[in-house]
Tab-separated table of C-alpha atoms and ligand atoms in Angstrom:
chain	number	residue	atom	x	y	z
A	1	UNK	CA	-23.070	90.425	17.485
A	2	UNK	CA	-22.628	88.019	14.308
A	3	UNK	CA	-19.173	88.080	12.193
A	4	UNK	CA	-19.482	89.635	9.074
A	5	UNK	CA	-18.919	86.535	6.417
A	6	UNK	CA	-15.674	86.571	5.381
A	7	UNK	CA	-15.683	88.182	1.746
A	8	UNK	CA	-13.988	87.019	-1.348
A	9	UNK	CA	-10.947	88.464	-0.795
A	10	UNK	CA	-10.086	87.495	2.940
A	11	UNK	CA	-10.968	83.753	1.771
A	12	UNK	CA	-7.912	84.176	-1.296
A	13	UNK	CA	-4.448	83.609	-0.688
A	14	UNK	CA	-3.108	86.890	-1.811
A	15	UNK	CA	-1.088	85.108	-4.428
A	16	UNK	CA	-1.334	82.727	-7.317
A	17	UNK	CA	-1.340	78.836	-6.855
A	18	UNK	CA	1.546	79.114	-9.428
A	19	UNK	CA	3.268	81.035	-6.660
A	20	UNK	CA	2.763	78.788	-4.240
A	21	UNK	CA	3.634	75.610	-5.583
A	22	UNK	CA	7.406	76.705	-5.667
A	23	UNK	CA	9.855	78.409	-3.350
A	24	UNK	CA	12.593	80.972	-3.680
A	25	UNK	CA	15.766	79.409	-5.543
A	26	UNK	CA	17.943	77.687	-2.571
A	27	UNK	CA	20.793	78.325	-4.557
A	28	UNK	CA	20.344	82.380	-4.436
A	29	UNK	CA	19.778	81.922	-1.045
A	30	UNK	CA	22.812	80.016	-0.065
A	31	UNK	CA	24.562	82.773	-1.758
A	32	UNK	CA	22.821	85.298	0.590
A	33	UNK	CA	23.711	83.124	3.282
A	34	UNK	CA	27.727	82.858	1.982
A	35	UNK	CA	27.428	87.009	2.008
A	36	UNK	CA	25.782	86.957	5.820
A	37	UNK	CA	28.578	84.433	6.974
A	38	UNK	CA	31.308	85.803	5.232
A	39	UNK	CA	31.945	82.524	3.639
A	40	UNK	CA	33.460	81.657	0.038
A	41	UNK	CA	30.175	81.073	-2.171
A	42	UNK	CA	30.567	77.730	-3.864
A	43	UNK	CA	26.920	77.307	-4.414
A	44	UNK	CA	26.077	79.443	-7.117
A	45	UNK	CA	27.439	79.061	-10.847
A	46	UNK	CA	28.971	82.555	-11.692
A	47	UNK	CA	33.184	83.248	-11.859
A	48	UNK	CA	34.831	85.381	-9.752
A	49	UNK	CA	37.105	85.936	-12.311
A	50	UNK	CA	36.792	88.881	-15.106
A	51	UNK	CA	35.476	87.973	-18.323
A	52	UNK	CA	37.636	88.536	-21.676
A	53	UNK	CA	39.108	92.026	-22.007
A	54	UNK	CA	38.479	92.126	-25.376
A	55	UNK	CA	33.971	91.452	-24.502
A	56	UNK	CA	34.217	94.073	-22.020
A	57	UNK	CA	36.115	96.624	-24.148
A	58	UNK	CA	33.439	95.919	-26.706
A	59	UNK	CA	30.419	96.337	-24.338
A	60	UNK	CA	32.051	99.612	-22.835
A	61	UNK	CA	32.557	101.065	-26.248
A	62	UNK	CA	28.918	100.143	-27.739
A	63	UNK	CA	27.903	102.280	-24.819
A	64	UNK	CA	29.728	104.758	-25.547
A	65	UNK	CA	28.874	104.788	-29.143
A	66	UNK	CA	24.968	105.261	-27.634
A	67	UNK	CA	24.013	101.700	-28.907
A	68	UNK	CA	21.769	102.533	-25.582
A	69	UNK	CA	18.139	101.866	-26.900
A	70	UNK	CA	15.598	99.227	-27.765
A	71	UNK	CA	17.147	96.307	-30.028
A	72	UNK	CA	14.702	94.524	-32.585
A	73	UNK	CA	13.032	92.287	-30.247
A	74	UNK	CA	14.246	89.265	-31.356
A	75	UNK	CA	17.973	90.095	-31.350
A	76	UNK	CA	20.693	92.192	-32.741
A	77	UNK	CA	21.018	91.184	-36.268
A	78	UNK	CA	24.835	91.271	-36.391
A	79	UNK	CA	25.082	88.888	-33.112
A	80	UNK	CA	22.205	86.752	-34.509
A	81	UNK	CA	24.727	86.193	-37.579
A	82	UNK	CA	27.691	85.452	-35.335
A	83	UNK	CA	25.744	82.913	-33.495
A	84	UNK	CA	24.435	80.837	-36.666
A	85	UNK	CA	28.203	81.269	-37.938
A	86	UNK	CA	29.637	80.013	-34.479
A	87	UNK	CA	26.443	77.108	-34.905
A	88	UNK	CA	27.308	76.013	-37.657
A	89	UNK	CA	31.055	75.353	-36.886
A	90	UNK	CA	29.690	73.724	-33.931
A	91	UNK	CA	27.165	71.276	-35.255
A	92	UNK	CA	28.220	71.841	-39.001
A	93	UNK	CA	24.108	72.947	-40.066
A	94	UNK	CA	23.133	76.217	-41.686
A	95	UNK	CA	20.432	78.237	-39.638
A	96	UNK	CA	18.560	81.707	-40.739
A	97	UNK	CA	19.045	83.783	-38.303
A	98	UNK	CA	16.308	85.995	-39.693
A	99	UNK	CA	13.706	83.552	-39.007
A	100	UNK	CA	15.018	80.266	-36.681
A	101	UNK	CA	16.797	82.452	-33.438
A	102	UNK	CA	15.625	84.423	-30.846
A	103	UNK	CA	17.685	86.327	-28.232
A	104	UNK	CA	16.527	86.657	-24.554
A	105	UNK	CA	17.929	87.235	-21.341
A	106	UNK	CA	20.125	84.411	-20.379
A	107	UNK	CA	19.315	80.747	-20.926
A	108	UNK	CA	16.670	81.305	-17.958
A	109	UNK	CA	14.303	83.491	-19.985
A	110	UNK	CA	14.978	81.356	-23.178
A	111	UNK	CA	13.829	78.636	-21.838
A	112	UNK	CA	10.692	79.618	-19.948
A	113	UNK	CA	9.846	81.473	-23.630
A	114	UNK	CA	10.664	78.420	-25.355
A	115	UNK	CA	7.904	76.508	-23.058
A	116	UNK	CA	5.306	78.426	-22.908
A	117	UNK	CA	5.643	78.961	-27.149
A	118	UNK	CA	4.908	75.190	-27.112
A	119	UNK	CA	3.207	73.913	-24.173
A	120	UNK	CA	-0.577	73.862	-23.610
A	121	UNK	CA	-1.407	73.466	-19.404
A	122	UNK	CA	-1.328	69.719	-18.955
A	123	UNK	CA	0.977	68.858	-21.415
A	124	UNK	CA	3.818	66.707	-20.050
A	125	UNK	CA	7.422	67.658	-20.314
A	126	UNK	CA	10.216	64.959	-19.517
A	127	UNK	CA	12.994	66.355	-17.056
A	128	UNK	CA	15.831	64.069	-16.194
A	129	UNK	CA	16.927	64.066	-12.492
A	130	UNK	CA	18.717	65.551	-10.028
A	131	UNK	CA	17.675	68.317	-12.270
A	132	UNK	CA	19.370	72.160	-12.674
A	133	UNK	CA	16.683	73.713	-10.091
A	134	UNK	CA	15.033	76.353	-12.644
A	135	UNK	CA	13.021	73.163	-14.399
A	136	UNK	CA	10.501	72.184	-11.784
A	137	UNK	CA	9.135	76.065	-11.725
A	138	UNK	CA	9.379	76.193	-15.364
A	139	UNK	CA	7.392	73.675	-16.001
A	140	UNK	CA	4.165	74.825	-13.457
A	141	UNK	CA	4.740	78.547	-14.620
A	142	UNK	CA	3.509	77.057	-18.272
A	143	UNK	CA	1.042	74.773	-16.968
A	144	UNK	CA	2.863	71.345	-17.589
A	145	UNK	CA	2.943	68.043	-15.907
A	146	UNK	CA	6.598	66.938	-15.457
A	147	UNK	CA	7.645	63.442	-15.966
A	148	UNK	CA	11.204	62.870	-13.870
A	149	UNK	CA	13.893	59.992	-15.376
A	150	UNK	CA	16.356	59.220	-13.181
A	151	UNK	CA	20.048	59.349	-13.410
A	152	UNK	CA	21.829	57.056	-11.222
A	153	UNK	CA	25.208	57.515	-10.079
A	154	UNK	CA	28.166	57.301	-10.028
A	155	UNK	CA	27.727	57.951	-13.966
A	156	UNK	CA	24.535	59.603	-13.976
A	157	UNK	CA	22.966	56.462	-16.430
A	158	UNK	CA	19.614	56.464	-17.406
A	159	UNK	CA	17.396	52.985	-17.869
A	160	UNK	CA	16.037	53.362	-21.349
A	161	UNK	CA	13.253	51.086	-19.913
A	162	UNK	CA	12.206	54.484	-17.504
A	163	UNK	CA	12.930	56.907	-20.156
A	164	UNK	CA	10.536	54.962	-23.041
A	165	UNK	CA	7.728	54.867	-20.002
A	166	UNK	CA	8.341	58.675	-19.422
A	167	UNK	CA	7.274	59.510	-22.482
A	168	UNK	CA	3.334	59.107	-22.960
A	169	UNK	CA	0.782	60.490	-25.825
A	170	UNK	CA	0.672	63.790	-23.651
A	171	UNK	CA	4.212	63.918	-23.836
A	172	UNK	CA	5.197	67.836	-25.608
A	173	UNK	CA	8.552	68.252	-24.685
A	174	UNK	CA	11.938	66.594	-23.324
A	175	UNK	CA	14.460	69.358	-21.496
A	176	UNK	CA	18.122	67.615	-22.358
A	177	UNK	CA	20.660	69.530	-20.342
A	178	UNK	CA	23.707	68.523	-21.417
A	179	UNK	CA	26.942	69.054	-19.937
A	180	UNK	CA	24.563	68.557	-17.227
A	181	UNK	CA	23.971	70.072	-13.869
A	182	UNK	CA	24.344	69.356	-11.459
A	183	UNK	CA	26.213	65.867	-12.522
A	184	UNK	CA	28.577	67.118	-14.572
A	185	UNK	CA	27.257	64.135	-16.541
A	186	UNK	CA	27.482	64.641	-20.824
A	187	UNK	CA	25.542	62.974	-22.634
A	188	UNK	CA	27.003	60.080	-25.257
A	189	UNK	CA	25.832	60.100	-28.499
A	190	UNK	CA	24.075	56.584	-27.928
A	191	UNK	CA	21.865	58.369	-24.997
A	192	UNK	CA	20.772	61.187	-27.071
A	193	UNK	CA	19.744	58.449	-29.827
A	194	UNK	CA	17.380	57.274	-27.400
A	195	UNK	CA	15.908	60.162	-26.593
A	196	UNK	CA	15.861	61.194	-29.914
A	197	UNK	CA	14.365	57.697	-30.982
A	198	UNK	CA	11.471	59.070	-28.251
A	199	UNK	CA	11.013	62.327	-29.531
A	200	UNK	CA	10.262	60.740	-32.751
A	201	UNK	CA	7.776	58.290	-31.550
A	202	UNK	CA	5.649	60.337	-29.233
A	203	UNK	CA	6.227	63.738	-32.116
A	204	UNK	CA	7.534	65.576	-28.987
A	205	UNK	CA	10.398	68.329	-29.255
A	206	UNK	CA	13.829	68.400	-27.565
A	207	UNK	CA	15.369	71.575	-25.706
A	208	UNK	CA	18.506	71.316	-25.185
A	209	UNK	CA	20.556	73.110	-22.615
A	210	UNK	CA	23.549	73.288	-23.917
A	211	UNK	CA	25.194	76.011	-22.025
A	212	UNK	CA	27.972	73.922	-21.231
A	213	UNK	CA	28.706	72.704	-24.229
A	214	UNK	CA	32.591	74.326	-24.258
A	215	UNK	CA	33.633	72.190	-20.755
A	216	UNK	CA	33.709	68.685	-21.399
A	217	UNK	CA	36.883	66.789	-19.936
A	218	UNK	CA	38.546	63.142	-20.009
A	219	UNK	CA	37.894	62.837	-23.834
A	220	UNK	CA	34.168	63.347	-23.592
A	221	UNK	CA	32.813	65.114	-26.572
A	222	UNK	CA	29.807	67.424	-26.804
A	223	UNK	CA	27.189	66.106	-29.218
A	224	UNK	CA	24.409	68.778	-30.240
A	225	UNK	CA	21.134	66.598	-30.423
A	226	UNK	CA	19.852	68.825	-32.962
A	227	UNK	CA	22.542	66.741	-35.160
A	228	UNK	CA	21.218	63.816	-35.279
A	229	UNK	CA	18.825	62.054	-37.608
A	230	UNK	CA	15.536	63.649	-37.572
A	231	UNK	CA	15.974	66.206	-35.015
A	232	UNK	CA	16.700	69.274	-36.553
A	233	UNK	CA	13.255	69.953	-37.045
A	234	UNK	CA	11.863	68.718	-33.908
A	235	UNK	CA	14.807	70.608	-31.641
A	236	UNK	CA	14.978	73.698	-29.777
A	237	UNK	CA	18.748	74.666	-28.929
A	238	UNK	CA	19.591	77.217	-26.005
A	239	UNK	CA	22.361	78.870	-25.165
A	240	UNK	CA	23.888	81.918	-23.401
A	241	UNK	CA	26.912	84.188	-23.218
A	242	UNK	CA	26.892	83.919	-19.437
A	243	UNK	CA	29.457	80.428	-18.369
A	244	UNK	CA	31.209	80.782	-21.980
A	245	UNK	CA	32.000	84.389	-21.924
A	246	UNK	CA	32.097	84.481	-17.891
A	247	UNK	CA	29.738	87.429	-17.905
A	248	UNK	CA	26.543	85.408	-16.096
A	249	UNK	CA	25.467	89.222	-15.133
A	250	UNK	CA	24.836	90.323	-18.610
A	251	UNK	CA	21.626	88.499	-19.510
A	252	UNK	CA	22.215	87.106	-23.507
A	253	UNK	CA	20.856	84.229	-24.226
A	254	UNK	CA	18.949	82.358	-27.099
A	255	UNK	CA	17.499	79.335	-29.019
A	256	UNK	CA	18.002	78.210	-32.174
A	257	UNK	CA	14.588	76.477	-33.712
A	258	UNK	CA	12.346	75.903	-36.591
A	259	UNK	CA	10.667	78.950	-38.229
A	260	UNK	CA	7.294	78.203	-36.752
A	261	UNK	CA	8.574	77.583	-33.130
A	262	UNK	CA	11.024	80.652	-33.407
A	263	UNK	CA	7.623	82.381	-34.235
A	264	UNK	CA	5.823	81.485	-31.099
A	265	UNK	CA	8.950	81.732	-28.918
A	266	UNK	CA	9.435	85.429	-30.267
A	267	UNK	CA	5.817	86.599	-28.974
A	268	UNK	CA	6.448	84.981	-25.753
A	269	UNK	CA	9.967	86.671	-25.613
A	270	UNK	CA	8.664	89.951	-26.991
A	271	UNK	CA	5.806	90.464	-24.041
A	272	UNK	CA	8.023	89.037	-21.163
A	273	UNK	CA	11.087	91.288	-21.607
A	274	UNK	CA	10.998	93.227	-25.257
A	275	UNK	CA	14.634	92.083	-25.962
A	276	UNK	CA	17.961	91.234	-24.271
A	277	UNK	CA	20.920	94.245	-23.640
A	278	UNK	CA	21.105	95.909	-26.697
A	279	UNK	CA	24.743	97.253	-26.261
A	280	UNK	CA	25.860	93.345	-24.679
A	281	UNK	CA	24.669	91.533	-27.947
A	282	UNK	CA	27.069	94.226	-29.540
A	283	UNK	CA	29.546	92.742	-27.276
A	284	UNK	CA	28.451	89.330	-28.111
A	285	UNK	CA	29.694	89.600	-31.740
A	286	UNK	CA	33.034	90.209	-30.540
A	287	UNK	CA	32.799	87.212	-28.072
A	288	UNK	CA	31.511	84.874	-30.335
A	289	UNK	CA	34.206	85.582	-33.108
A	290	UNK	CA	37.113	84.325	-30.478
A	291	UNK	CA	38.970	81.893	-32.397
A	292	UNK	CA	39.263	78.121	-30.997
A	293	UNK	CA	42.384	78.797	-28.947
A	294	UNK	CA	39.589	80.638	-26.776
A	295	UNK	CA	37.453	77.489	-26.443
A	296	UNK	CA	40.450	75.480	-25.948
A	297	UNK	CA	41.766	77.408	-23.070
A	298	UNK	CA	38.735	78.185	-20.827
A	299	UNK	CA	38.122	74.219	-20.876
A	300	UNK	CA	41.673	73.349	-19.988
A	301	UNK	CA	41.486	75.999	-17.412
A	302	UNK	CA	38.446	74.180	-15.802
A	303	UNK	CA	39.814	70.865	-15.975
A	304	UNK	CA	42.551	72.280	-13.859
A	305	UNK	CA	40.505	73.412	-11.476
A	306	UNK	CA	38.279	70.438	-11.685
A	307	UNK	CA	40.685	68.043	-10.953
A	308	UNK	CA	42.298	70.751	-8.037
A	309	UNK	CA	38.969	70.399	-6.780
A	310	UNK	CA	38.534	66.843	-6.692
A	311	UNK	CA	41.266	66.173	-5.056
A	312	UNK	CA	40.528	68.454	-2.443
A	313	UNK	CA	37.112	67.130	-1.814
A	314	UNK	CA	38.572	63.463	-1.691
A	315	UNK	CA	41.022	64.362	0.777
A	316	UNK	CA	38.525	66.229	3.113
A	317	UNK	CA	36.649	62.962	3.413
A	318	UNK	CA	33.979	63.201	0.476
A	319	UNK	CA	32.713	61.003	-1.844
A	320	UNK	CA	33.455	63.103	-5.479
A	321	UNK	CA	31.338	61.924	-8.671
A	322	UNK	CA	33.425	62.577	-11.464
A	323	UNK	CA	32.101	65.007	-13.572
A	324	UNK	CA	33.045	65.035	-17.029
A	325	UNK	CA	31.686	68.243	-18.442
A	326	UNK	CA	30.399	72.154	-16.836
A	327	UNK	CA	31.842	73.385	-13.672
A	328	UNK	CA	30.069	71.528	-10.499
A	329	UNK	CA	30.854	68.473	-8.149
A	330	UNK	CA	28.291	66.588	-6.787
A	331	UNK	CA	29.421	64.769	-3.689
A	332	UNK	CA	28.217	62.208	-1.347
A	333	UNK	CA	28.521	63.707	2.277
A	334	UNK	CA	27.925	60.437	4.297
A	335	UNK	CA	31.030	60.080	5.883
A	336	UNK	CA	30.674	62.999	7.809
A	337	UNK	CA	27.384	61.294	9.599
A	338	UNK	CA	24.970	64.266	8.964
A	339	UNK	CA	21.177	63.695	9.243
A	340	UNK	CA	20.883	65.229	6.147
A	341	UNK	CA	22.409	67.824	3.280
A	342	UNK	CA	20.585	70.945	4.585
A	343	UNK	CA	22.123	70.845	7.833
A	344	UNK	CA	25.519	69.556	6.783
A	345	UNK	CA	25.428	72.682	4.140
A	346	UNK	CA	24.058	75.205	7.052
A	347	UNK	CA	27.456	73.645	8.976
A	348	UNK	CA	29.650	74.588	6.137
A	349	UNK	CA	28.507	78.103	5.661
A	350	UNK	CA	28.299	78.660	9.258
A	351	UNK	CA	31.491	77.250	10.541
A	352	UNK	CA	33.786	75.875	8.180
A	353	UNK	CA	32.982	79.287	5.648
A	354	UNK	CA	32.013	77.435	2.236
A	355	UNK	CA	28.986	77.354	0.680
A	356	UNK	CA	27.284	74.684	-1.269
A	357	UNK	CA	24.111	73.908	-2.705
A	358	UNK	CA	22.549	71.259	-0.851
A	359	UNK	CA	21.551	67.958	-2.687
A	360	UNK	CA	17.854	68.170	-2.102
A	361	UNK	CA	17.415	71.191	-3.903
A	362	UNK	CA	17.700	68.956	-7.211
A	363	UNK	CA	15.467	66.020	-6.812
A	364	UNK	CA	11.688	66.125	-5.803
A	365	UNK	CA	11.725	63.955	-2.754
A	366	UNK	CA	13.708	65.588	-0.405
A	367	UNK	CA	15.284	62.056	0.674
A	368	UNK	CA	16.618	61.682	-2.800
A	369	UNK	CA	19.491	64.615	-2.186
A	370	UNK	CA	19.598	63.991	1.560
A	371	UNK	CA	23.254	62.640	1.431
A	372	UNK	CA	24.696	64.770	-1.843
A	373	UNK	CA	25.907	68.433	-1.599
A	374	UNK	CA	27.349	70.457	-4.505
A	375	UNK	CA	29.817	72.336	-5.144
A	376	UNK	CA	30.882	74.924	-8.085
A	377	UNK	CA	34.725	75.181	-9.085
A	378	UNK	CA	33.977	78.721	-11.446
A	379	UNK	CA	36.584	80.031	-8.839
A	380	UNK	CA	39.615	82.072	-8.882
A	381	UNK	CA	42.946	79.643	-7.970
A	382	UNK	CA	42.861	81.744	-4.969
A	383	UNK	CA	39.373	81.139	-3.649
A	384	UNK	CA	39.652	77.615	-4.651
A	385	UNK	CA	42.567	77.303	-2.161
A	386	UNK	CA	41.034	79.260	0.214
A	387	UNK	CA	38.233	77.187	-0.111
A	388	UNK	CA	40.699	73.383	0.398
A	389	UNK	CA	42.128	75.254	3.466
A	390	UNK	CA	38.760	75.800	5.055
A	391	UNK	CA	37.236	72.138	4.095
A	392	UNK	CA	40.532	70.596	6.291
A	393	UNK	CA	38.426	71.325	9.339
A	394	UNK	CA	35.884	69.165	8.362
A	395	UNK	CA	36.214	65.649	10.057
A	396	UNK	CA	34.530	62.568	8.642
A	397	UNK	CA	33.502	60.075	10.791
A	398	UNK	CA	36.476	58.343	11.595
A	399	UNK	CA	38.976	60.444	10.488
A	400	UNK	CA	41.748	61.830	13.232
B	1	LIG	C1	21.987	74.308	-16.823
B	1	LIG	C2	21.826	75.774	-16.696
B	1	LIG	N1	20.996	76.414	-17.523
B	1	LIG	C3	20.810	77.745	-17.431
B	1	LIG	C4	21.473	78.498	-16.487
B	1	LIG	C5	21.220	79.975	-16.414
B	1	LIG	O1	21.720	80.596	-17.547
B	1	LIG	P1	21.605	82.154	-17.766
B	1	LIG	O2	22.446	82.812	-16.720
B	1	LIG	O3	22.118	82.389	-19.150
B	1	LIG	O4	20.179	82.518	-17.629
B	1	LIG	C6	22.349	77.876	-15.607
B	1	LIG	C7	23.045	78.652	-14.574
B	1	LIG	O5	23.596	78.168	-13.646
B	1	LIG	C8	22.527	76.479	-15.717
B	1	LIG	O6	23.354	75.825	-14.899
């Protein structure tokens, strides 16, 4: 008897090569795995503290007040107006928030709108690295070729030399995430004026990810790149309520961009997800109105814990790169004599009861992250020194 030939379908893969060129986020699984082990989760990036009383009074009452349907796609008028009059304090320039914002569902569907408004398949985007993880599956969803600069540490520098050379005549897009993670690195001015200076010479736009932009520490100050020379019409600015409001589970984010780019990113948005929480942008107008005390406090709060943190780490044997902005430490684990970060991170969840994300999960070659783990101080006092009494059971080489 001969084999039937195998027909078109049993020779597919029953998914898309999109699908398969990237795997489930690491970091929602080591939060999984921190659930299964009953361990403190210190991989993943959300507080496990309650957001402002006064945001979730407002959300509960919108609700209430049946502000329950379909918003205009694009965003909530009101909170579009209280983000171009929080903007402009911020960065001191005017935007229309009837024609240059969009609002989407976090920072994570802003920027996968904002690429595939601009990008064409093959286009090259420029992603600095270790890299927040979302980038890299970004970038194939919308077709794109990335093009990795590296930042060395312990300060997370940048050779302008690799950065010019990144940047080619395919180049569409740079992705500047800054107060970075997972470095913790922010961006000087003179950095961004390079990149700027290449954004200019190759015509390619800037996103910025600037949803750190209230935690910088140690006298670093956030510069929005959309302020300087030339780059207001050639940037895309996201944002979110989720790290500066504490509410990561709410989904409200958005960009700020020219009219003709805030066109394109509002079809994407519009046939993706319709529109963000209409009753949580209502919310978002009273969160955005906090006065600067508000800013002031939630970034001297996470210094504390920062520098808590840091201590902590140093004493339990790891290698700490200072980060001077957002809410992670990167460390360097070789002192504990692991073969590499996934196994000294399965060791931590497993039997110390902290979990991390492990290096690798932020740099393409593997080998690049092998010896870094990180960790995320958005933590409670409590769970933080939970967390310092758990890491003195780690031994480093050496150590007593
Ligand atoms: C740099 C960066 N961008 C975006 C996000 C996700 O933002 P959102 O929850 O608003 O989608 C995160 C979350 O950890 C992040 O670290």
């Amino acid at each position: 008897m001969t084999a039937n030939p195998p027909t078109v379908t049993a020779r597919r893969s029953p998914v898309s090569q999109k699908a398969q060129r990237f795997t489930e986020s690491v970091i929602r699984e080591m939060t999984r795995m921190a659930f299964d082990h009953g361990a403190i989760n210190l991989a993943q990036g959300f507080p496990d503290f309650p957001a402002p009383e006064a945001v979730k009074e407002a959300a509960v009452e919108a609700i209430r007040a049946d502000n329950n349907q379909y918003e205009i796609t694009w965003g909530a008028r009101e909170f579009r107006r209280a983000v171009a009059a929080r903007f402009v304090r911020d960065t001191g320039l005017e935007v229309d928030p009837e024609r240059e914002m969009t609002v989407c569902c976090g920072a994570t569907e802003t920027m996968i709108a904002t690429l595939l408004a601009i990008i064409d398949p093959g286009d090259e985007v420029v992603v600095f690295e270790p890299f927040y993880e979302n980038y890299g599956p970004d970038a194939i969803i919308c077709g794109a070729v990335a093009r990795h600069v590296r930042l060395h540490p312990p300060d997370w520098n940048f050779d302008p030399q690799e950065l010019a050379a990144a940047f080619t005549d395919r180049t569409r897009a740079v992705i500047v995430n800054t107060p970075n993670n997972p470095t913790g690195k922010v961006f000087t001015r003179e950095e961004l004026g390079l990149i700027a200076e290449q954004c200019q010479r190759t015509g390619a736009y800037a996103i910025t990810d600037e949803i750190y932009q209230y935690l910088t520490y140690d006298g670093f100050q956030h510069v929005p790149l959309v302020t300087l020379p030339g780059m207001r019409e050639r940037t895309v600015t996201i944002n979110a309520m989720s790290k500066t409001y504490s509410v990561t589970g709410w989904r409200v984010g958005y960009a700020i961009a020219p009219p003709e780019v805030s066109n394109a990113i509002r079809k994407m948005h519009d046939f993706l997800t319709v529109g963000a929480p209409a009753p949580l942008q209502e919310a978002g107008v009273t969160a955005l109105k906090f006065p600067d005390e508000y800013y002031r406090q939630l970034c001297e709060r996470y210094r504390l814990r920062r520098d808590r943190m840091l201590a902590g780490l140093e004493e339990a044997g790891f290698r700490c790169f200072r980060p001077h902005g957002a809410y992670y430490i990167m460390t360097d684990i070789s002192a504990f004599g692991f073969p590499n970060d996934v196994e000294f991170a399965r060791h931590l969840v497993r039997d110390i009861g902290i979990a991390v994300v492990p290096g690798s999960s932020f740099y393409r070659d593997p080998a690049s992250g092998a010896q870094q783990v990180r960790f995320a101080y958005c933590k409670k006092d409590s769970t933080l020194d939970e967390a310092l009494v758990r890491l003195q059971k780690l031994k480093a080489n050496g150590s007593v």
